Short mmCIF file of C-alpha atoms and ligand atoms in Angstrom, two decimals:
data_model
loop_
_atom_site.label_atom_id
_atom_site.label_comp_id
_atom_site.label_asym_id
_atom_site.label_seq_id
_atom_site.Cartn_x
_atom_site.Cartn_y
_atom_site.Cartn_z
CA MET A 1 0.00 0.00 0.00
CA ARG A 2 1.40 3.39 -0.92
CA SER A 3 1.57 6.15 1.65
CA THR A 4 -1.60 8.19 1.81
CA ASP A 5 -0.78 9.96 5.07
CA GLN A 6 -2.72 13.20 4.85
CA ASN A 7 -0.28 14.95 7.21
CA ALA A 8 2.54 14.41 4.77
CA TRP A 9 0.66 16.32 2.08
CA HIS A 10 1.69 19.80 0.99
CA PRO A 11 1.21 21.60 -2.34
CA ALA A 12 4.57 20.33 -3.60
CA SER A 13 4.48 16.81 -2.13
CA TRP A 14 3.60 15.46 -5.60
CA GLN A 15 7.16 16.29 -6.67
CA ALA A 16 8.42 13.13 -4.95
CA ARG A 17 6.16 10.99 -7.18
CA ARG A 18 6.21 10.01 -10.84
CA ALA A 19 4.65 12.90 -12.76
CA GLN A 20 3.36 12.02 -16.23
CA GLN A 21 2.70 14.44 -19.08
CA GLN A 22 4.86 17.24 -17.67
CA PRO A 23 6.89 19.36 -20.12
CA THR A 24 10.67 19.58 -20.02
CA TYR A 25 11.95 23.13 -19.67
CA GLU A 26 15.49 24.04 -20.74
CA ASP A 27 15.96 26.88 -18.27
CA ALA A 28 15.21 25.76 -14.71
CA GLY A 29 15.90 29.24 -13.30
CA ALA A 30 13.39 30.90 -15.63
CA LEU A 31 10.78 28.27 -14.72
CA GLN A 32 11.37 28.78 -11.00
CA SER A 33 11.00 32.52 -11.25
CA VAL A 34 7.68 32.18 -13.16
CA VAL A 35 6.33 29.73 -10.57
CA ALA A 36 7.36 32.15 -7.80
CA SER A 37 5.46 35.01 -9.53
CA LEU A 38 2.39 32.81 -10.03
CA SER A 39 2.43 31.94 -6.33
CA ARG A 40 2.17 35.62 -5.41
CA LEU A 41 -0.46 36.73 -7.92
CA PRO A 42 -4.11 36.94 -6.81
CA PRO A 43 -6.27 33.85 -7.30
CA VAL A 44 -8.58 33.35 -10.31
CA VAL A 45 -11.42 32.10 -8.06
CA VAL A 46 -12.14 32.32 -4.31
CA SER A 47 -12.68 29.61 -1.73
CA TRP A 48 -16.35 30.36 -0.99
CA GLU A 49 -17.22 29.91 -4.66
CA VAL A 50 -15.40 26.59 -4.60
CA ASP A 51 -17.39 25.52 -1.51
CA ASN A 52 -20.61 26.68 -3.15
CA LEU A 53 -19.92 24.54 -6.21
CA ARG A 54 -19.15 21.51 -4.03
CA GLU A 55 -22.54 21.92 -2.33
CA ARG A 56 -24.30 22.11 -5.67
CA LEU A 57 -22.49 19.04 -6.92
CA ALA A 58 -23.59 17.24 -3.75
CA ARG A 59 -27.16 17.93 -4.84
CA ALA A 60 -26.46 16.62 -8.33
CA GLN A 61 -25.00 13.48 -6.75
CA ASN A 62 -28.33 12.95 -4.94
CA GLY A 63 -30.44 13.43 -8.04
CA GLU A 64 -31.60 16.91 -7.07
CA ALA A 65 -29.59 18.80 -9.72
CA PHE A 66 -27.80 18.10 -13.00
CA LEU A 67 -24.28 19.16 -14.00
CA LEU A 68 -23.69 20.59 -17.45
CA GLN A 69 -19.94 20.84 -17.98
CA GLY A 70 -18.75 22.01 -21.35
CA GLY A 71 -16.41 24.03 -23.48
CA ASP A 72 -13.41 23.73 -25.73
CA CYS A 73 -11.13 20.74 -25.75
CA ALA A 74 -8.33 23.29 -25.42
CA GLU A 75 -8.58 27.04 -25.05
CA THR A 76 -5.91 29.03 -26.84
CA LEU A 77 -4.40 32.36 -25.83
CA THR A 78 -5.72 34.05 -28.96
CA ASP A 79 -9.24 32.73 -28.33
CA CYS A 80 -9.52 34.97 -25.27
CA GLU A 81 -11.87 37.45 -26.97
CA SER A 82 -15.07 38.98 -25.65
CA ASP A 83 -17.26 37.74 -28.48
CA ARG A 84 -16.04 34.17 -28.24
CA ILE A 85 -16.44 34.07 -24.45
CA ALA A 86 -19.97 35.49 -24.68
CA LYS A 87 -20.88 32.88 -27.31
CA GLN A 88 -19.53 30.10 -25.11
CA LEU A 89 -21.63 31.31 -22.17
CA LYS A 90 -24.63 31.67 -24.39
CA VAL A 91 -24.59 28.11 -25.69
CA LEU A 92 -24.09 26.72 -22.17
CA LEU A 93 -26.87 28.92 -20.86
CA GLN A 94 -29.28 27.94 -23.60
CA MET A 95 -28.51 24.25 -23.20
CA SER A 96 -29.05 24.54 -19.46
CA LEU A 97 -32.37 26.24 -19.98
CA VAL A 98 -33.56 23.45 -22.24
CA LEU A 99 -32.45 20.85 -19.68
CA LEU A 100 -33.99 22.77 -16.78
CA GLN A 101 -37.35 22.92 -18.46
CA SER A 102 -37.59 19.16 -18.92
CA MET A 103 -35.67 17.90 -15.88
CA LYS A 104 -37.30 20.36 -13.48
CA ARG A 105 -34.22 20.58 -11.33
CA PRO A 106 -31.36 23.09 -11.07
CA ILE A 107 -28.67 22.83 -13.72
CA VAL A 108 -25.14 23.46 -12.44
CA ARG A 109 -23.17 25.19 -15.21
CA VAL A 110 -19.44 24.55 -15.29
CA GLY A 111 -17.37 25.77 -18.23
CA ARG A 112 -14.27 24.08 -19.55
CA PHE A 113 -12.71 27.54 -19.56
CA ALA A 114 -10.47 30.03 -17.77
CA GLY A 115 -7.51 27.64 -17.59
CA GLN A 116 -8.11 24.78 -20.05
CA TYR A 117 -4.72 25.40 -21.66
CA ALA A 118 -2.69 22.24 -20.98
CA LYS A 119 -3.22 19.03 -22.98
CA PRO A 120 -2.06 15.47 -22.41
CA ARG A 121 -0.59 13.85 -25.52
CA SER A 122 -0.34 10.23 -26.56
CA ALA A 123 3.21 10.74 -27.89
CA GLU A 124 6.05 12.94 -26.56
CA VAL A 125 7.14 13.93 -30.05
CA GLU A 126 5.64 14.46 -33.47
CA THR A 127 7.34 13.60 -36.76
CA ARG A 128 6.51 15.27 -40.08
CA GLU A 129 8.42 14.53 -43.27
CA GLY A 130 11.40 13.16 -41.37
CA VAL A 131 11.55 16.05 -38.87
CA THR A 132 10.85 15.22 -35.21
CA LEU A 133 9.84 17.91 -32.69
CA PRO A 134 8.25 17.90 -29.22
CA ALA A 135 4.46 17.44 -29.30
CA TYR A 136 2.20 20.47 -28.87
CA ARG A 137 0.98 20.37 -25.23
CA GLY A 138 -1.41 23.30 -25.21
CA ASP A 139 -0.83 27.05 -25.07
CA LEU A 140 0.22 26.90 -21.41
CA VAL A 141 3.35 25.04 -22.57
CA ASN A 142 4.24 25.67 -26.22
CA ARG A 143 2.71 26.61 -29.59
CA PRO A 144 1.10 24.45 -32.27
CA GLU A 145 3.24 25.60 -35.25
CA PHE A 146 5.64 22.90 -36.38
CA THR A 147 8.93 24.74 -35.77
CA PRO A 148 11.61 24.09 -33.12
CA GLU A 149 11.03 27.57 -31.66
CA ALA A 150 7.24 27.14 -31.34
CA ARG A 151 7.51 23.68 -29.82
CA ARG A 152 10.02 24.71 -27.15
CA ALA A 153 8.38 24.69 -23.69
CA ASP A 154 8.32 28.36 -22.63
CA PRO A 155 7.76 29.12 -18.90
CA GLN A 156 6.42 32.59 -19.73
CA LEU A 157 3.35 30.89 -21.22
CA LEU A 158 2.33 29.84 -17.70
CA LEU A 159 1.92 33.52 -16.86
CA ARG A 160 0.15 34.28 -20.15
CA GLY A 161 -2.29 31.41 -19.44
CA TYR A 162 -2.94 32.59 -15.89
CA GLU A 163 -3.60 36.13 -17.17
CA ARG A 164 -6.02 34.91 -19.85
CA ALA A 165 -7.81 32.75 -17.27
CA ALA A 166 -8.23 35.76 -15.00
CA LEU A 167 -9.40 37.97 -17.90
CA THR A 168 -11.91 35.31 -18.92
CA MET A 169 -13.36 34.98 -15.41
CA ASN A 170 -13.47 38.76 -15.04
CA PHE A 171 -15.61 39.03 -18.16
CA VAL A 172 -17.80 36.05 -17.23
CA ARG A 173 -18.55 37.59 -13.83
CA ALA A 174 -19.30 40.99 -15.39
CA LEU A 175 -21.70 39.45 -17.92
CA VAL A 176 -23.52 37.48 -15.23
CA ASP A 177 -23.73 40.55 -12.92
CA GLY A 178 -24.99 42.67 -15.80
CA GLY A 179 -27.99 40.43 -16.32
CA PHE A 180 -26.71 38.47 -19.33
CA ALA A 181 -28.11 35.35 -17.75
CA ASP A 182 -31.13 36.74 -15.94
CA LEU A 183 -34.10 34.49 -16.55
CA HIS A 184 -36.32 37.56 -16.77
CA HIS A 185 -34.59 38.53 -19.99
CA PRO A 186 -34.91 35.62 -22.38
CA GLU A 187 -34.69 38.19 -25.17
CA TYR A 188 -30.92 38.21 -24.48
CA TRP A 189 -30.97 34.60 -25.39
CA ASP A 190 -31.52 34.94 -29.07
CA LEU A 191 -30.37 32.07 -31.21
CA GLY A 192 -27.11 32.30 -33.07
CA PHE A 193 -26.17 29.83 -35.77
CA MET A 194 -29.38 27.85 -35.70
CA HIS A 195 -30.06 26.96 -39.32
CA HIS A 196 -32.62 24.23 -38.79
CA ALA A 197 -36.16 25.69 -38.48
CA PRO A 198 -37.82 22.94 -36.36
CA LEU A 199 -35.02 23.19 -33.77
CA ARG A 200 -35.41 26.95 -33.71
CA GLU A 201 -39.14 26.65 -33.07
CA SER A 202 -38.83 24.09 -30.34
CA TYR A 203 -36.18 26.20 -28.56
CA GLN A 204 -38.46 29.24 -28.74
CA ARG A 205 -41.32 27.25 -27.22
CA ILE A 206 -39.11 26.22 -24.31
CA VAL A 207 -37.98 29.81 -23.62
CA ALA A 208 -41.58 31.03 -23.76
CA SER A 209 -42.74 28.34 -21.35
CA ILE A 210 -40.04 29.30 -18.83
CA GLY A 211 -41.06 32.96 -19.13
CA ASP A 212 -44.70 32.00 -18.53
CA ALA A 213 -43.81 29.90 -15.50
CA LEU A 214 -41.87 32.81 -14.00
CA ASP A 215 -44.71 35.25 -14.63
CA PHE A 216 -47.19 32.83 -13.10
CA PHE A 217 -45.10 32.31 -9.97
CA GLU A 218 -44.49 36.01 -9.53
CA SER A 219 -48.12 37.00 -9.95
CA LEU A 220 -49.16 34.26 -7.56
CA THR A 221 -46.71 35.23 -4.82
CA GLY A 222 -46.36 38.94 -5.59
CA GLN A 223 -42.58 38.48 -5.37
CA ARG A 224 -39.76 38.46 -7.84
CA VAL A 225 -37.98 35.16 -8.08
CA ALA A 226 -34.80 37.09 -7.46
CA ASP A 227 -31.95 34.83 -6.41
CA SER A 228 -33.08 31.71 -8.12
CA THR A 229 -33.29 33.42 -11.49
CA ARG A 230 -29.69 34.70 -11.47
CA VAL A 231 -27.57 31.99 -12.92
CA ASP A 232 -23.96 31.29 -12.09
CA PHE A 233 -21.12 29.91 -14.10
CA PHE A 234 -18.25 28.02 -12.58
CA CYS A 235 -14.98 27.17 -14.29
CA SER A 236 -13.01 23.95 -14.60
CA HIS A 237 -9.98 22.59 -16.38
CA GLU A 238 -7.81 19.50 -16.48
CA GLY A 239 -5.31 19.93 -13.64
CA LEU A 240 -2.49 18.59 -15.75
CA HIS A 241 0.43 20.97 -15.33
CA LEU A 242 1.23 20.44 -11.69
CA LEU A 243 3.59 23.40 -11.21
CA TYR A 244 0.83 25.70 -12.48
CA GLU A 245 -1.70 24.12 -10.10
CA GLN A 246 0.72 24.08 -7.18
CA ALA A 247 1.57 27.77 -7.58
CA GLN A 248 -2.08 28.74 -7.15
CA THR A 249 -2.77 26.47 -4.19
CA ARG A 250 -3.45 28.60 -1.12
CA TYR A 251 -4.09 27.89 2.54
CA ILE A 252 -7.38 29.41 3.65
CA GLN A 253 -7.15 30.13 7.38
CA ARG A 254 -10.89 30.32 7.93
CA GLN A 255 -11.40 26.84 6.49
CA GLN A 256 -8.08 25.42 7.69
CA ARG A 257 -7.71 23.82 4.26
CA TRP A 258 -5.72 24.14 1.06
CA TYR A 259 -7.63 25.23 -2.05
CA ASN A 260 -6.57 25.24 -5.67
CA LEU A 261 -7.70 28.75 -6.58
CA SER A 262 -6.79 28.54 -10.27
CA THR A 263 -10.24 27.04 -10.91
CA HIS A 264 -13.37 25.86 -9.13
CA MET A 265 -13.20 22.26 -10.28
CA PRO A 266 -9.98 20.72 -11.57
CA TRP A 267 -10.10 17.20 -12.98
CA ILE A 268 -7.56 14.44 -13.53
CA GLY A 269 -7.40 13.18 -17.10
CA MET A 270 -7.39 9.59 -18.29
CA ARG A 271 -3.64 9.44 -18.73
CA THR A 272 -2.59 10.73 -15.31
CA ALA A 273 -4.89 9.03 -12.78
CA GLN A 274 -2.54 6.21 -11.66
CA PRO A 275 -2.63 5.58 -7.90
CA GLY A 276 0.59 6.67 -6.24
CA ASP A 277 1.49 9.04 -9.08
CA ALA A 278 1.93 12.79 -8.79
CA HIS A 279 -1.56 13.87 -9.92
CA MET A 280 -3.35 11.68 -7.40
CA GLU A 281 -0.99 12.94 -4.69
CA TYR A 282 -1.63 16.60 -5.53
CA PHE A 283 -5.40 16.22 -5.88
CA ARG A 284 -5.94 14.35 -2.64
CA GLY A 285 -4.85 17.38 -0.58
CA ILE A 286 -7.00 20.15 -2.04
CA ALA A 287 -10.48 21.06 -0.81
CA ASN A 288 -11.99 21.65 -4.28
CA PRO A 289 -14.57 19.35 -5.80
CA VAL A 290 -12.50 17.26 -8.19
CA GLY A 291 -13.24 15.15 -11.24
CA VAL A 292 -11.55 12.03 -12.55
CA LYS A 293 -11.95 10.69 -16.08
CA VAL A 294 -12.76 6.98 -16.14
CA GLY A 295 -12.02 4.91 -19.25
CA ALA A 296 -12.11 1.24 -20.22
CA ALA A 297 -8.52 0.64 -19.08
CA MET A 298 -9.34 1.47 -15.47
CA THR A 299 -9.65 -1.72 -13.43
CA ASP A 300 -12.04 -2.08 -10.49
CA GLU A 301 -9.18 -2.02 -7.95
CA TRP A 302 -7.65 1.05 -9.55
CA LEU A 303 -10.96 2.91 -9.49
CA GLN A 304 -11.62 1.89 -5.89
CA GLU A 305 -8.23 3.27 -4.89
CA VAL A 306 -9.01 6.51 -6.73
CA VAL A 307 -12.30 6.85 -4.83
CA THR A 308 -10.93 6.13 -1.37
CA THR A 309 -7.75 8.19 -1.86
CA LEU A 310 -9.47 11.27 -3.21
CA ASN A 311 -12.48 11.17 -0.92
CA PRO A 312 -11.50 9.27 2.23
CA HIS A 313 -14.28 10.88 4.29
CA ASN A 314 -16.96 10.34 1.64
CA GLN A 315 -17.76 14.04 1.52
CA PRO A 316 -20.79 14.74 -0.73
CA GLY A 317 -19.93 16.66 -3.89
CA ARG A 318 -16.20 16.10 -3.53
CA LEU A 319 -15.69 13.50 -6.26
CA THR A 320 -17.13 13.44 -9.76
CA LEU A 321 -16.40 10.41 -11.93
CA ILE A 322 -16.58 11.34 -15.60
CA HIS A 323 -16.92 8.14 -17.61
CA ARG A 324 -15.81 8.17 -21.24
CA PHE A 325 -16.02 4.68 -22.65
CA GLY A 326 -17.31 5.30 -26.14
CA VAL A 327 -20.49 3.89 -27.58
CA LYS A 328 -18.91 0.51 -28.34
CA GLU A 329 -17.54 -0.10 -24.84
CA ILE A 330 -20.00 1.49 -22.47
CA GLU A 331 -22.30 -1.49 -22.02
CA ARG A 332 -19.33 -3.66 -21.13
CA HIS A 333 -17.71 -1.26 -18.65
CA LEU A 334 -20.24 1.06 -17.04
CA PRO A 335 -22.09 -1.62 -14.99
CA ARG A 336 -18.73 -2.93 -13.83
CA VAL A 337 -17.46 0.46 -12.61
CA ILE A 338 -20.77 1.39 -10.95
CA ASP A 339 -20.56 -1.86 -9.04
CA ALA A 340 -16.88 -1.35 -8.15
CA VAL A 341 -17.63 2.07 -6.65
CA ARG A 342 -20.66 0.72 -4.81
CA ARG A 343 -18.45 -1.86 -3.11
CA THR A 344 -16.33 0.94 -1.57
CA GLY A 345 -19.45 2.20 0.23
CA HIS A 346 -18.65 5.72 -1.08
CA SER A 347 -20.91 7.98 -3.11
CA VAL A 348 -19.79 9.89 -6.19
CA LEU A 349 -21.36 12.14 -8.79
CA TRP A 350 -21.58 10.20 -12.06
CA VAL A 351 -21.15 12.20 -15.25
CA CYS A 352 -21.02 11.01 -18.86
CA ASP A 353 -18.39 12.39 -21.25
CA PRO A 354 -19.71 11.08 -24.59
CA MET A 355 -16.90 12.73 -26.57
CA HIS A 356 -13.55 11.15 -25.76
CA GLY A 357 -14.46 7.52 -26.39
CA ASN A 358 -16.03 8.36 -29.75
CA THR A 359 -13.19 10.03 -31.63
CA GLU A 360 -12.42 8.70 -35.11
CA THR A 361 -10.29 9.77 -38.06
CA THR A 362 -11.78 10.42 -41.49
CA ALA A 363 -10.28 9.13 -44.72
CA GLY A 364 -8.96 12.66 -45.22
CA GLY A 365 -7.08 12.44 -41.88
CA LEU A 366 -9.29 14.75 -39.76
CA LYS A 367 -10.30 13.82 -36.23
CA THR A 368 -14.07 13.80 -35.89
CA ARG A 369 -16.97 12.48 -33.81
CA ARG A 370 -20.41 11.47 -34.99
CA PHE A 371 -23.37 13.18 -33.39
CA GLU A 372 -25.37 9.94 -33.27
CA ASN A 373 -22.63 8.17 -31.29
CA ILE A 374 -22.45 11.04 -28.82
CA LEU A 375 -26.20 10.99 -28.30
CA ARG A 376 -26.29 7.21 -28.06
CA GLU A 377 -23.59 7.11 -25.38
CA ILE A 378 -25.59 9.58 -23.30
CA ASP A 379 -28.77 7.56 -23.79
CA LEU A 380 -27.03 4.36 -22.78
CA SER A 381 -25.57 6.10 -19.74
CA PHE A 382 -28.99 7.19 -18.53
CA SER A 383 -30.47 3.74 -18.98
CA ILE A 384 -27.55 1.77 -17.50
CA HIS A 385 -27.44 3.99 -14.40
CA ARG A 386 -31.15 3.58 -14.02
CA GLU A 387 -30.99 -0.20 -14.32
CA MET A 388 -28.16 -0.32 -11.81
CA GLY A 389 -30.07 1.85 -9.32
CA SER A 390 -27.61 4.71 -9.61
CA TYR A 391 -28.09 8.18 -11.04
CA LEU A 392 -26.49 9.95 -13.99
CA GLY A 393 -26.01 13.46 -12.63
CA GLY A 394 -24.35 15.27 -15.49
CA ALA A 395 -22.90 15.51 -18.98
CA HIS A 396 -19.41 16.67 -19.98
CA ILE A 397 -19.29 17.97 -23.54
CA GLU A 398 -16.69 19.51 -25.86
CA LEU A 399 -18.51 22.30 -27.64
CA THR A 400 -18.23 25.82 -28.93
CA GLY A 401 -20.71 28.64 -29.42
CA GLU A 402 -19.46 29.05 -32.98
CA ASP A 403 -20.41 27.66 -36.34
CA VAL A 404 -17.50 25.25 -36.77
CA THR A 405 -17.56 21.96 -38.69
CA GLU A 406 -15.66 19.44 -36.59
CA CYS A 407 -18.25 16.77 -35.64
CA THR A 408 -20.51 15.17 -38.25
CA GLY A 409 -24.26 14.59 -38.09
CA GLY A 410 -27.03 16.38 -36.25
CA ALA A 411 -30.04 18.06 -37.81
CA GLY A 412 -27.72 20.09 -40.05
CA GLY A 413 -26.55 16.80 -41.59
CA LEU A 414 -22.82 17.62 -41.63
CA THR A 415 -20.82 14.98 -43.51
CA ASP A 416 -17.12 14.13 -43.62
CA ALA A 417 -16.87 16.29 -46.74
CA ASP A 418 -18.14 19.35 -44.81
CA LEU A 419 -15.43 19.12 -42.17
CA GLN A 420 -12.85 21.08 -44.20
CA ARG A 421 -15.07 24.15 -44.26
CA ALA A 422 -14.61 25.45 -40.72
CA TYR A 423 -12.40 23.02 -38.83
CA ARG A 424 -10.64 25.16 -36.22
CA SER A 425 -9.68 22.85 -33.35
CA HIS A 426 -5.96 22.07 -32.87
CA VAL A 427 -6.95 19.12 -30.70
CA ASP A 428 -10.34 17.38 -30.37
CA PRO A 429 -13.44 18.05 -32.53
CA ARG A 430 -16.22 20.00 -30.78
CA LEU A 431 -19.95 20.15 -31.28
CA ASN A 432 -20.88 23.43 -32.93
CA TYR A 433 -23.56 25.77 -31.62
CA GLU A 434 -26.45 24.10 -33.42
CA GLN A 435 -25.32 20.56 -32.61
CA ALA A 436 -24.82 21.46 -28.93
CA LEU A 437 -28.29 22.89 -28.59
CA GLU A 438 -29.80 20.00 -30.48
CA LEU A 439 -28.05 17.57 -28.13
CA ALA A 440 -29.55 19.38 -25.13
CA MET A 441 -33.01 19.18 -26.72
CA LEU A 442 -32.69 15.47 -27.38
CA ILE A 443 -31.47 14.80 -23.83
CA ALA A 444 -34.41 16.87 -22.56
CA GLU A 445 -36.91 15.03 -24.74
CA ARG A 446 -35.72 11.64 -23.52
CA SER A 447 -35.76 12.79 -19.93
CA ARG A 448 -39.43 13.82 -20.39
CA GLN A 449 -40.19 10.37 -21.82
CA ARG A 450 -38.50 8.64 -18.90
CA SER A 451 -40.31 10.61 -16.19
C1 LIG B 501 -10.10 16.01 -22.49
O1 LIG B 501 -11.05 16.10 -21.68
O2 LIG B 501 -9.86 16.86 -23.37
C2 LIG B 501 -9.26 14.78 -22.46
C3 LIG B 501 -8.02 14.77 -22.91
O3 LIG B 501 -9.94 13.72 -21.97
P1 LIG B 501 -9.44 12.28 -21.46
O4 LIG B 501 -8.47 12.57 -20.34
O5 LIG B 501 -10.73 11.68 -20.99
O6 LIG B 501 -8.85 11.59 -22.64
CO1 LIG B 502 -10.60 16.70 -25.61
#
């Protein structure tokens, strides 16, 4: 048994463990000075927001709320633009509204933004036409262009990423405070790239029915549904780059706990969740709600160790398991992992990521995902959890508020041949605005049928 002595934990205790997927920097002094600056800069989020999210996730775990987590596979530094951020919020908000109306329970909105800059890679290097260079690891580390200069790990990018994360959250908070997401103003929620008329109409019906319900409640009680109509957005990212995470880990005297204040909800990716390794060591000591991706390679024993190490006191809302098996594997693995977790006696929030197990490559060499596989994995997740007597409490989606062509299918009928038109992702293919909203509508429709 590896040491899991909580007293031995500190924000840098992971450094004594094997750390996978960490970049190699040429200049150790430059790296150290950047990490020292990051440790002094103000946090991106604050501890009471983190606690608030954990409480909401505890409700989702009990079936009283639903988590919608979504955003880009990887943010880039140049993507930090007001219009793009507003579009991202808008699609998440509209999806949540559609889900709220059919599920009749609060939707917890968590963006994959304000720090989603570091990516795990399946190979350390990339070779093109006989030239081999380090792999692109996200804008927090290096740049995607295939030149030795761009692929060099640059410590300054840690600061640029932190600054963009803070700018993003600043704008998100200002939009929310300014009424962008006030349920009394559905007129702010106009549709963007919605080309398909029946989808447009059904969305408009949903918005109108929420407006009517609010009016009815307010005329009945004579009160404004003030607090409950203001919506919040939380942020999340893969906590991959451990020096970045460590530098923003702060001790909060009032709580007597360490918090990672670079984000509300960091998660551990598929490739870095080995028990005893650095990521598990770092994550076990922070007070944030944390996620762990669960794939087909994870054995029962491994998953059980993840659950008991990360949530030894079985605190509600602390641990979200994000399963990503793919449509072909889910029926084989999901019952097994639900059962494995049950045997620990611990509770978790179960979330389906229907993206990462469904990636394929087209004949033309582009990475894509088919809308029907994404939808089917979500459907299967709902039904398997139900059969097993557990509860699917959320969905984790890669999406954008823009009109890209990266995933095929959906009402717009995108085919492999359409992908060239507006393929912008440097990493994984995202649902576009119309596909994302359509997915929410289909999830909502099935949830109405089930209830
Ligand atoms: C991701 O969420 O972008 C990702 C890399 O996922 P996973 O760790 O599940 O492969
Ligand atoms: Co991805």
